[in-house]
Amino acid sequence: MTIINEMSFLVGTASGPETVAASTWSPAKRGRSTVTATAELDDGVLVQRVDDEFDDGSHFAGLNVFTLDPETAEILCYGFDTYGFPPDPPGRGSWQDGELVLERTTPRGSARIVFAPTATGYTWRKDFRPGDAHEWQPVATADLQRT
């Protein structure tokens, strides 16, 4: 199995509105996200480039590299972005009720990213849970349409 079998809904370019919740890293804001994803290395890797422009003039860029863990078949996500934290460990996850759910835990806390295919693109959201907290806090959401 290749990553493209699991994530073909991400391939191509999609854009749409994005909302960022107030957090330790950012004030609440709105903007537009444009995401381009391509299959690489004989469809064994999916590379996703994220470009966000916000109404306040700020910018966020990210690069996600998805692949499959050959031992567990979990989807792995190595995320690089303008905040600069290394992707160690990668996000790990699987399909749950029609959504791709990836989680990772670092000394800063746990992050969860959820992708959900739609008829015209996909939605995604990121949540964060600091330290020993039990509740997830929203970080960002986007509703992306294929262009």
PDB file of C-alpha atoms in Angstrom:
ATOM      1  CA  MET A   1       0.000   0.000   0.000  1.00  0.00           C
ATOM      2  CA  THR A   2       1.155   3.532  -0.750  1.00  0.00           C
ATOM      3  CA  ILE A   3       0.349   6.783   0.995  1.00  0.00           C
ATOM      4  CA  ILE A   4      -1.610   7.926  -2.038  1.00  0.00           C
ATOM      5  CA  ASN A   5      -4.134   5.105  -1.463  1.00  0.00           C
ATOM      6  CA  GLU A   6      -4.870   6.580   1.964  1.00  0.00           C
ATOM      7  CA  MET A   7      -4.719  10.288   1.184  1.00  0.00           C
ATOM      8  CA  SER A   8      -5.597  10.956  -2.455  1.00  0.00           C
ATOM      9  CA  PHE A   9      -8.180  13.539  -1.322  1.00  0.00           C
ATOM     10  CA  LEU A  10      -5.280  15.856  -0.367  1.00  0.00           C
ATOM     11  CA  VAL A  11      -3.552  15.773  -3.785  1.00  0.00           C
ATOM     12  CA  GLY A  12      -3.795  18.991  -5.779  1.00  0.00           C
ATOM     13  CA  THR A  13      -4.470  22.565  -4.700  1.00  0.00           C
ATOM     14  CA  ALA A  14      -7.238  23.689  -2.360  1.00  0.00           C
ATOM     15  CA  SER A  15      -7.946  27.014  -0.702  1.00  0.00           C
ATOM     16  CA  GLY A  16     -10.460  28.571   1.621  1.00  0.00           C
ATOM     17  CA  PRO A  17     -11.132  30.478   4.820  1.00  0.00           C
ATOM     18  CA  GLU A  18      -9.139  29.723   7.953  1.00  0.00           C
ATOM     19  CA  THR A  19      -9.880  30.678  11.542  1.00  0.00           C
ATOM     20  CA  VAL A  20      -7.200  30.671  14.247  1.00  0.00           C
ATOM     21  CA  ALA A  21      -8.305  30.559  17.880  1.00  0.00           C
ATOM     22  CA  ALA A  22      -6.538  32.689  20.483  1.00  0.00           C
ATOM     23  CA  SER A  23      -3.732  30.664  22.063  1.00  0.00           C
ATOM     24  CA  THR A  24      -0.304  30.896  23.638  1.00  0.00           C
ATOM     25  CA  TRP A  25       1.175  31.293  20.143  1.00  0.00           C
ATOM     26  CA  SER A  26      -1.258  33.646  18.458  1.00  0.00           C
ATOM     27  CA  PRO A  27      -4.195  36.005  18.916  1.00  0.00           C
ATOM     28  CA  ALA A  28      -7.501  34.988  17.330  1.00  0.00           C
ATOM     29  CA  LYS A  29      -7.546  35.854  13.633  1.00  0.00           C
ATOM     30  CA  ARG A  30      -9.022  34.991  10.255  1.00  0.00           C
ATOM     31  CA  GLY A  31      -7.469  34.572   6.874  1.00  0.00           C
ATOM     32  CA  ARG A  32      -7.150  32.433   3.799  1.00  0.00           C
ATOM     33  CA  SER A  33      -5.255  29.176   3.440  1.00  0.00           C
ATOM     34  CA  THR A  34      -3.886  27.736   0.201  1.00  0.00           C
ATOM     35  CA  VAL A  35      -2.608  24.168   0.326  1.00  0.00           C
ATOM     36  CA  THR A  36      -0.866  22.201  -2.427  1.00  0.00           C
ATOM     37  CA  ALA A  37      -0.051  18.504  -2.108  1.00  0.00           C
ATOM     38  CA  THR A  38       1.848  16.167  -4.419  1.00  0.00           C
ATOM     39  CA  ALA A  39       2.718  12.497  -4.315  1.00  0.00           C
ATOM     40  CA  GLU A  40       6.461  11.869  -4.388  1.00  0.00           C
ATOM     41  CA  LEU A  41       8.883   8.892  -4.407  1.00  0.00           C
ATOM     42  CA  ASP A  42       6.666   6.446  -6.301  1.00  0.00           C
ATOM     43  CA  ASP A  43       3.622   7.519  -4.256  1.00  0.00           C
ATOM     44  CA  GLY A  44       5.347   6.538  -1.003  1.00  0.00           C
ATOM     45  CA  VAL A  45       5.368  10.109   0.338  1.00  0.00           C
ATOM     46  CA  LEU A  46       2.831  12.919   0.167  1.00  0.00           C
ATOM     47  CA  VAL A  47       4.267  16.445   0.446  1.00  0.00           C
ATOM     48  CA  GLN A  48       1.834  19.179   1.472  1.00  0.00           C
ATOM     49  CA  ARG A  49       2.716  22.888   1.319  1.00  0.00           C
ATOM     50  CA  VAL A  50       0.599  25.284   3.380  1.00  0.00           C
ATOM     51  CA  ASP A  51       0.492  29.048   2.818  1.00  0.00           C
ATOM     52  CA  ASP A  52      -1.727  31.127   5.117  1.00  0.00           C
ATOM     53  CA  GLU A  53      -2.317  34.874   4.740  1.00  0.00           C
ATOM     54  CA  PHE A  54      -4.241  36.537   7.561  1.00  0.00           C
ATOM     55  CA  ASP A  55      -6.389  39.658   7.611  1.00  0.00           C
ATOM     56  CA  ASP A  56      -3.976  41.300  10.082  1.00  0.00           C
ATOM     57  CA  GLY A  57      -1.135  41.013   7.522  1.00  0.00           C
ATOM     58  CA  SER A  58       0.614  38.084   9.207  1.00  0.00           C
ATOM     59  CA  HIS A  59       1.703  34.952   7.368  1.00  0.00           C
ATOM     60  CA  PHE A  60       2.194  31.291   8.237  1.00  0.00           C
ATOM     61  CA  ALA A  61       3.903  28.659   6.098  1.00  0.00           C
ATOM     62  CA  GLY A  62       4.168  24.948   6.656  1.00  0.00           C
ATOM     63  CA  LEU A  63       5.358  21.803   4.967  1.00  0.00           C
ATOM     64  CA  ASN A  64       3.929  18.419   5.950  1.00  0.00           C
ATOM     65  CA  VAL A  65       5.480  15.142   4.828  1.00  0.00           C
ATOM     66  CA  PHE A  66       3.170  12.120   5.118  1.00  0.00           C
ATOM     67  CA  THR A  67       4.173   8.470   4.790  1.00  0.00           C
ATOM     68  CA  LEU A  68       3.108   5.064   6.113  1.00  0.00           C
ATOM     69  CA  ASP A  69       4.864   3.265   8.959  1.00  0.00           C
ATOM     70  CA  PRO A  70       5.779  -0.083   7.345  1.00  0.00           C
ATOM     71  CA  GLU A  71       5.509  -1.914  10.672  1.00  0.00           C
ATOM     72  CA  THR A  72       2.181  -0.564  11.964  1.00  0.00           C
ATOM     73  CA  ALA A  73       0.537   0.839   8.775  1.00  0.00           C
ATOM     74  CA  GLU A  74      -0.141   4.050  10.731  1.00  0.00           C
ATOM     75  CA  ILE A  75      -0.007   7.279   8.783  1.00  0.00           C
ATOM     76  CA  LEU A  76       2.942   9.439   9.875  1.00  0.00           C
ATOM     77  CA  CYS A  77       3.129  13.218   9.503  1.00  0.00           C
ATOM     78  CA  TYR A  78       6.376  15.157   9.815  1.00  0.00           C
ATOM     79  CA  GLY A  79       5.347  18.817  10.024  1.00  0.00           C
ATOM     80  CA  PHE A  80       7.729  21.733   9.514  1.00  0.00           C
ATOM     81  CA  ASP A  81       6.539  25.334   9.861  1.00  0.00           C
ATOM     82  CA  THR A  82       7.505  28.931  10.461  1.00  0.00           C
ATOM     83  CA  TYR A  83       7.236  28.426  14.243  1.00  0.00           C
ATOM     84  CA  GLY A  84      10.345  26.249  13.953  1.00  0.00           C
ATOM     85  CA  PHE A  85       9.644  23.351  16.339  1.00  0.00           C
ATOM     86  CA  PRO A  86      11.152  20.092  15.001  1.00  0.00           C
ATOM     87  CA  PRO A  87       8.733  17.302  13.991  1.00  0.00           C
ATOM     88  CA  ASP A  88      10.028  14.889  16.625  1.00  0.00           C
ATOM     89  CA  PRO A  89       8.131  12.706  17.144  1.00  0.00           C
ATOM     90  CA  PRO A  90       5.980  12.681  14.013  1.00  0.00           C
ATOM     91  CA  GLY A  91       2.218  12.773  14.260  1.00  0.00           C
ATOM     92  CA  ARG A  92       0.742   9.267  14.081  1.00  0.00           C
ATOM     93  CA  GLY A  93      -2.758   8.273  13.217  1.00  0.00           C
ATOM     94  CA  SER A  94      -5.387   6.444  11.263  1.00  0.00           C
ATOM     95  CA  TRP A  95      -8.877   6.768   9.837  1.00  0.00           C
ATOM     96  CA  GLN A  96     -11.627   7.079  12.461  1.00  0.00           C
ATOM     97  CA  ASP A  97     -15.261   7.436  11.388  1.00  0.00           C
ATOM     98  CA  GLY A  98     -14.362   8.935   8.004  1.00  0.00           C
ATOM     99  CA  GLU A  99     -11.741  11.340   9.376  1.00  0.00           C
ATOM    100  CA  LEU A 100      -7.961  11.046   9.343  1.00  0.00           C
ATOM    101  CA  VAL A 101      -6.859  11.731  12.940  1.00  0.00           C
ATOM    102  CA  LEU A 102      -3.153  12.340  13.693  1.00  0.00           C
ATOM    103  CA  GLU A 103      -1.733  12.989  17.168  1.00  0.00           C
ATOM    104  CA  ARG A 104       1.691  13.717  18.598  1.00  0.00           C
ATOM    105  CA  THR A 105       2.967  14.470  22.086  1.00  0.00           C
ATOM    106  CA  THR A 106       6.006  16.563  23.029  1.00  0.00           C
ATOM    107  CA  PRO A 107       7.128  18.174  26.287  1.00  0.00           C
ATOM    108  CA  ARG A 108       4.915  21.174  25.320  1.00  0.00           C
ATOM    109  CA  GLY A 109       1.778  18.998  25.212  1.00  0.00           C
ATOM    110  CA  SER A 110      -0.251  17.045  22.659  1.00  0.00           C
ATOM    111  CA  ALA A 111      -1.444  18.166  19.237  1.00  0.00           C
ATOM    112  CA  ARG A 112      -4.216  16.612  17.167  1.00  0.00           C
ATOM    113  CA  ILE A 113      -4.856  17.291  13.475  1.00  0.00           C
ATOM    114  CA  VAL A 114      -8.045  16.017  11.848  1.00  0.00           C
ATOM    115  CA  PHE A 115      -8.617  15.903   8.066  1.00  0.00           C
ATOM    116  CA  ALA A 116     -12.091  15.158   6.663  1.00  0.00           C
ATOM    117  CA  PRO A 117     -12.728  14.746   2.928  1.00  0.00           C
ATOM    118  CA  THR A 118     -15.715  16.634   1.494  1.00  0.00           C
ATOM    119  CA  ALA A 119     -17.375  16.491  -1.921  1.00  0.00           C
ATOM    120  CA  THR A 120     -15.417  19.557  -3.083  1.00  0.00           C
ATOM    121  CA  GLY A 121     -12.190  19.402  -1.033  1.00  0.00           C
ATOM    122  CA  TYR A 122     -11.615  18.818   2.668  1.00  0.00           C
ATOM    123  CA  THR A 123     -11.755  20.368   6.105  1.00  0.00           C
ATOM    124  CA  TRP A 124      -9.046  20.268   8.712  1.00  0.00           C
ATOM    125  CA  ARG A 125      -8.652  21.335  12.277  1.00  0.00           C
ATOM    126  CA  LYS A 126      -5.847  21.431  14.808  1.00  0.00           C
ATOM    127  CA  ASP A 127      -6.345  21.104  18.563  1.00  0.00           C
ATOM    128  CA  PHE A 128      -3.849  21.321  21.418  1.00  0.00           C
ATOM    129  CA  ARG A 129      -3.824  19.869  24.913  1.00  0.00           C
ATOM    130  CA  PRO A 130      -1.147  21.348  27.218  1.00  0.00           C
ATOM    131  CA  GLY A 131       0.720  19.130  29.697  1.00  0.00           C
ATOM    132  CA  ASP A 132      -1.626  17.180  31.957  1.00  0.00           C
ATOM    133  CA  ALA A 133      -4.825  18.876  30.734  1.00  0.00           C
ATOM    134  CA  HIS A 134      -7.709  16.619  29.745  1.00  0.00           C
ATOM    135  CA  GLU A 135      -9.551  18.946  27.370  1.00  0.00           C
ATOM    136  CA  TRP A 136      -8.493  19.717  23.808  1.00  0.00           C
ATOM    137  CA  GLN A 137      -8.274  23.425  22.950  1.00  0.00           C
ATOM    138  CA  PRO A 138      -9.002  24.581  19.377  1.00  0.00           C
ATOM    139  CA  VAL A 139      -6.042  26.071  17.513  1.00  0.00           C
ATOM    140  CA  ALA A 140      -7.196  26.443  13.901  1.00  0.00           C
ATOM    141  CA  THR A 141      -9.831  25.267  11.421  1.00  0.00           C
ATOM    142  CA  ALA A 142     -10.113  25.539   7.646  1.00  0.00           C
ATOM    143  CA  ASP A 143     -12.645  24.576   4.972  1.00  0.00           C
ATOM    144  CA  LEU A 144     -10.680  24.068   1.760  1.00  0.00           C
ATOM    145  CA  GLN A 145     -12.160  23.785  -1.742  1.00  0.00           C
ATOM    146  CA  ARG A 146     -10.303  22.377  -4.738  1.00  0.00           C
ATOM    147  CA  THR A 147      -9.175  25.031  -7.192  1.00  0.00           C
TER     148      THR A 147
END
